[in-house]
Amino acid sequence: MYIPAAFAVPELDELHRIVREHPLGTLVTQGADGLDANHLPFELDTDAGPHGVLLAHVARANDVWQRVGDGAQVLVVFRGAQGYVSPNWYPSKVLTHRHVPTWNYEAVHVHGRLRVRDDGTSVRRIVARLTRRHEAREPRPWKMGDAPAEYLDALLKMIVGIEVEIERIEGKRKLSQNREPGDFAGVVRALRDSGQEELARAMERVAPRG
């Protein structure tokens, strides 16, 4: 990923935040038939291994877990806040007219090795972690034990667990950091006025001083 210095994300905690807040990742693999991509919700476990792991599962009928194979190098792409930026949002436009449209966004790339977990214990553990994470916001969180045991066992046999052992993680936040403070503030205001609160908050995290 091309990352100009102004847009780099050196803080590991911030990279982890983007992954956790936007867990639907694109798993990019290389096989005999070329490149392939699968879109999967991932759970980030920072306590496993030297750099952490990503946990997910795929349908057993999805042959990515067989075609790519255990130990293959893979890339997982996560996209955070993003949105269009109009040149009309820069107050300085009326003075210079030297502005053009752009796109602001956050992105994280995780490089690692795929590990296949095709045993009942691992699959159940991965599903349990994903369930706990995403049900936590519910007033009455659903638990795996809420479903009939035989029904759940049958469904678990239809999926395969995967892990991505993280070897490298890098991120980019292109959020108008290279703009003058007045133009930066103008973009934040316009985003808020159009209901794009998430992108406005993302910009405020990197707001220039001055």
PDB file of N, CA, C and O in Angstrom, residues 36-64:
ATOM      1  N   ASP A  36      -7.823 -14.309  -5.364  1.00  0.00           N
ATOM      2  CA  ASP A  36      -9.204 -14.505  -4.940  1.00  0.00           C
ATOM      3  C   ASP A  36      -9.430 -13.637  -3.716  1.00  0.00           C
ATOM      4  O   ASP A  36      -8.481 -13.268  -3.001  1.00  0.00           O
ATOM      5  N   ALA A  37     -10.688 -13.286  -3.464  1.00  0.00           N
ATOM      6  CA  ALA A  37     -11.017 -12.468  -2.300  1.00  0.00           C
ATOM      7  C   ALA A  37     -12.295 -12.973  -1.663  1.00  0.00           C
ATOM      8  O   ALA A  37     -13.257 -13.305  -2.358  1.00  0.00           O
ATOM      9  N   ASN A  38     -12.303 -13.042  -0.334  1.00  0.00           N
ATOM     10  CA  ASN A  38     -13.482 -13.430   0.429  1.00  0.00           C
ATOM     11  C   ASN A  38     -13.719 -12.391   1.513  1.00  0.00           C
ATOM     12  O   ASN A  38     -12.775 -11.911   2.156  1.00  0.00           O
ATOM     13  N   HIS A  39     -14.989 -12.046   1.723  1.00  0.00           N
ATOM     14  CA  HIS A  39     -15.349 -11.013   2.683  1.00  0.00           C
ATOM     15  C   HIS A  39     -15.883 -11.680   3.943  1.00  0.00           C
ATOM     16  O   HIS A  39     -16.931 -12.332   3.924  1.00  0.00           O
ATOM     17  N   LEU A  40     -15.146 -11.490   5.059  1.00  0.00           N
ATOM     18  CA  LEU A  40     -15.431 -12.228   6.287  1.00  0.00           C
ATOM     19  C   LEU A  40     -15.362 -11.306   7.496  1.00  0.00           C
ATOM     20  O   LEU A  40     -14.493 -10.430   7.564  1.00  0.00           O
ATOM     21  N   PRO A  41     -16.242 -11.497   8.489  1.00  0.00           N
ATOM     22  CA  PRO A  41     -16.071 -10.793   9.760  1.00  0.00           C
ATOM     23  C   PRO A  41     -14.955 -11.453  10.560  1.00  0.00           C
ATOM     24  O   PRO A  41     -14.944 -12.679  10.741  1.00  0.00           O
ATOM     25  N   PHE A  42     -14.011 -10.651  11.020  1.00  0.00           N
ATOM     26  CA  PHE A  42     -12.863 -11.160  11.768  1.00  0.00           C
ATOM     27  C   PHE A  42     -12.913 -10.683  13.213  1.00  0.00           C
ATOM     28  O   PHE A  42     -13.397  -9.585  13.510  1.00  0.00           O
ATOM     29  N   GLU A  43     -12.359 -11.492  14.081  1.00  0.00           N
ATOM     30  CA  GLU A  43     -12.140 -11.113  15.478  1.00  0.00           C
ATOM     31  C   GLU A  43     -10.632 -11.014  15.685  1.00  0.00           C
ATOM     32  O   GLU A  43      -9.879 -11.934  15.353  1.00  0.00           O
ATOM     33  N   LEU A  44     -10.174  -9.883  16.210  1.00  0.00           N
ATOM     34  CA  LEU A  44      -8.757  -9.665  16.468  1.00  0.00           C
ATOM     35  C   LEU A  44      -8.403 -10.114  17.875  1.00  0.00           C
ATOM     36  O   LEU A  44      -8.988  -9.646  18.849  1.00  0.00           O
ATOM     37  N   ASP A  45      -7.455 -11.041  17.974  1.00  0.00           N
ATOM     38  CA  ASP A  45      -6.961 -11.514  19.263  1.00  0.00           C
ATOM     39  C   ASP A  45      -5.510 -11.070  19.399  1.00  0.00           C
ATOM     40  O   ASP A  45      -4.611 -11.642  18.795  1.00  0.00           O
ATOM     41  N   THR A  46      -5.284 -10.018  20.171  1.00  0.00           N
ATOM     42  CA  THR A  46      -3.935  -9.466  20.308  1.00  0.00           C
ATOM     43  C   THR A  46      -3.084 -10.239  21.311  1.00  0.00           C
ATOM     44  O   THR A  46      -1.883  -9.980  21.418  1.00  0.00           O
ATOM     45  N   ASP A  47      -3.686 -11.177  22.035  1.00  0.00           N
ATOM     46  CA  ASP A  47      -2.938 -11.928  23.046  1.00  0.00           C
ATOM     47  C   ASP A  47      -2.310 -13.205  22.489  1.00  0.00           C
ATOM     48  O   ASP A  47      -1.496 -13.840  23.164  1.00  0.00           O
ATOM     49  N   ALA A  48      -2.675 -13.593  21.294  1.00  0.00           N
ATOM     50  CA  ALA A  48      -2.178 -14.841  20.709  1.00  0.00           C
ATOM     51  C   ALA A  48      -0.971 -14.564  19.816  1.00  0.00           C
ATOM     52  O   ALA A  48      -1.027 -13.695  18.945  1.00  0.00           O
ATOM     53  N   GLY A  49       0.106 -15.297  20.040  1.00  0.00           N
ATOM     54  CA  GLY A  49       1.279 -15.154  19.192  1.00  0.00           C
ATOM     55  C   GLY A  49       2.000 -13.841  19.420  1.00  0.00           C
ATOM     56  O   GLY A  49       1.533 -12.969  20.159  1.00  0.00           O
ATOM     57  N   PRO A  50       3.139 -13.643  18.751  1.00  0.00           N
ATOM     58  CA  PRO A  50       3.925 -12.426  18.957  1.00  0.00           C
ATOM     59  C   PRO A  50       3.258 -11.167  18.428  1.00  0.00           C
ATOM     60  O   PRO A  50       3.492 -10.073  18.950  1.00  0.00           O
ATOM     61  N   HIS A  51       2.416 -11.293  17.404  1.00  0.00           N
ATOM     62  CA  HIS A  51       1.785 -10.118  16.807  1.00  0.00           C
ATOM     63  C   HIS A  51       0.262 -10.192  16.804  1.00  0.00           C
ATOM     64  O   HIS A  51      -0.390  -9.295  16.272  1.00  0.00           O
ATOM     65  N   GLY A  52      -0.307 -11.254  17.369  1.00  0.00           N
ATOM     66  CA  GLY A  52      -1.742 -11.413  17.377  1.00  0.00           C
ATOM     67  C   GLY A  52      -2.226 -12.249  16.206  1.00  0.00           C
ATOM     68  O   GLY A  52      -1.459 -12.586  15.287  1.00  0.00           O
ATOM     69  N   VAL A  53      -3.510 -12.599  16.238  1.00  0.00           N
ATOM     70  CA  VAL A  53      -4.119 -13.372  15.152  1.00  0.00           C
ATOM     71  C   VAL A  53      -5.496 -12.801  14.838  1.00  0.00           C
ATOM     72  O   VAL A  53      -6.128 -12.156  15.669  1.00  0.00           O
ATOM     73  N   LEU A  54      -5.940 -13.055  13.612  1.00  0.00           N
ATOM     74  CA  LEU A  54      -7.304 -12.776  13.202  1.00  0.00           C
ATOM     75  C   LEU A  54      -8.062 -14.085  13.138  1.00  0.00           C
ATOM     76  O   LEU A  54      -7.565 -15.071  12.586  1.00  0.00           O
ATOM     77  N   LEU A  55      -9.269 -14.113  13.702  1.00  0.00           N
ATOM     78  CA  LEU A  55     -10.088 -15.319  13.734  1.00  0.00           C
ATOM     79  C   LEU A  55     -11.320 -15.122  12.859  1.00  0.00           C
ATOM     80  O   LEU A  55     -11.932 -14.061  12.864  1.00  0.00           O
ATOM     81  N   ALA A  56     -11.674 -16.163  12.112  1.00  0.00           N
ATOM     82  CA  ALA A  56     -12.873 -16.101  11.268  1.00  0.00           C
ATOM     83  C   ALA A  56     -13.285 -17.522  10.919  1.00  0.00           C
ATOM     84  O   ALA A  56     -12.658 -18.501  11.357  1.00  0.00           O
ATOM     85  N   HIS A  57     -14.340 -17.644  10.140  1.00  0.00           N
ATOM     86  CA  HIS A  57     -14.735 -18.963   9.632  1.00  0.00           C
ATOM     87  C   HIS A  57     -15.331 -18.800   8.250  1.00  0.00           C
ATOM     88  O   HIS A  57     -15.800 -17.723   7.873  1.00  0.00           O
ATOM     89  N   VAL A  58     -15.267 -19.871   7.482  1.00  0.00           N
ATOM     90  CA  VAL A  58     -15.829 -19.881   6.133  1.00  0.00           C
ATOM     91  C   VAL A  58     -16.748 -21.087   6.004  1.00  0.00           C
ATOM     92  O   VAL A  58     -16.645 -22.057   6.766  1.00  0.00           O
ATOM     93  N   ALA A  59     -17.642 -21.031   5.049  1.00  0.00           N
ATOM     94  CA  ALA A  59     -18.483 -22.193   4.768  1.00  0.00           C
ATOM     95  C   ALA A  59     -17.599 -23.354   4.308  1.00  0.00           C
ATOM     96  O   ALA A  59     -16.631 -23.157   3.566  1.00  0.00           O
ATOM     97  N   ARG A  60     -17.915 -24.532   4.745  1.00  0.00           N
ATOM     98  CA  ARG A  60     -17.151 -25.702   4.321  1.00  0.00           C
ATOM     99  C   ARG A  60     -17.175 -25.830   2.793  1.00  0.00           C
ATOM    100  O   ARG A  60     -16.210 -26.305   2.181  1.00  0.00           O
ATOM    101  N   ALA A  61     -18.279 -25.387   2.187  1.00  0.00           N
ATOM    102  CA  ALA A  61     -18.390 -25.467   0.735  1.00  0.00           C
ATOM    103  C   ALA A  61     -17.476 -24.471   0.021  1.00  0.00           C
ATOM    104  O   ALA A  61     -17.230 -24.610  -1.180  1.00  0.00           O
ATOM    105  N   ASN A  62     -16.987 -23.464   0.743  1.00  0.00           N
ATOM    106  CA  ASN A  62     -16.042 -22.498   0.179  1.00  0.00           C
ATOM    107  C   ASN A  62     -14.658 -23.137   0.230  1.00  0.00           C
ATOM    108  O   ASN A  62     -14.064 -23.279   1.296  1.00  0.00           O
ATOM    109  N   ASP A  63     -14.128 -23.498  -0.921  1.00  0.00           N
ATOM    110  CA  ASP A  63     -12.898 -24.298  -0.924  1.00  0.00           C
ATOM    111  C   ASP A  63     -11.628 -23.491  -0.697  1.00  0.00           C
ATOM    112  O   ASP A  63     -10.526 -24.011  -0.877  1.00  0.00           O
ATOM    113  N   VAL A  64     -11.753 -22.214  -0.267  1.00  0.00           N
ATOM    114  CA  VAL A  64     -10.546 -21.427  -0.030  1.00  0.00           C
ATOM    115  C   VAL A  64      -9.646 -22.094   1.007  1.00  0.00           C
ATOM    116  O   VAL A  64      -8.413 -22.042   0.906  1.00  0.00           O
TER     117      VAL A  64
END
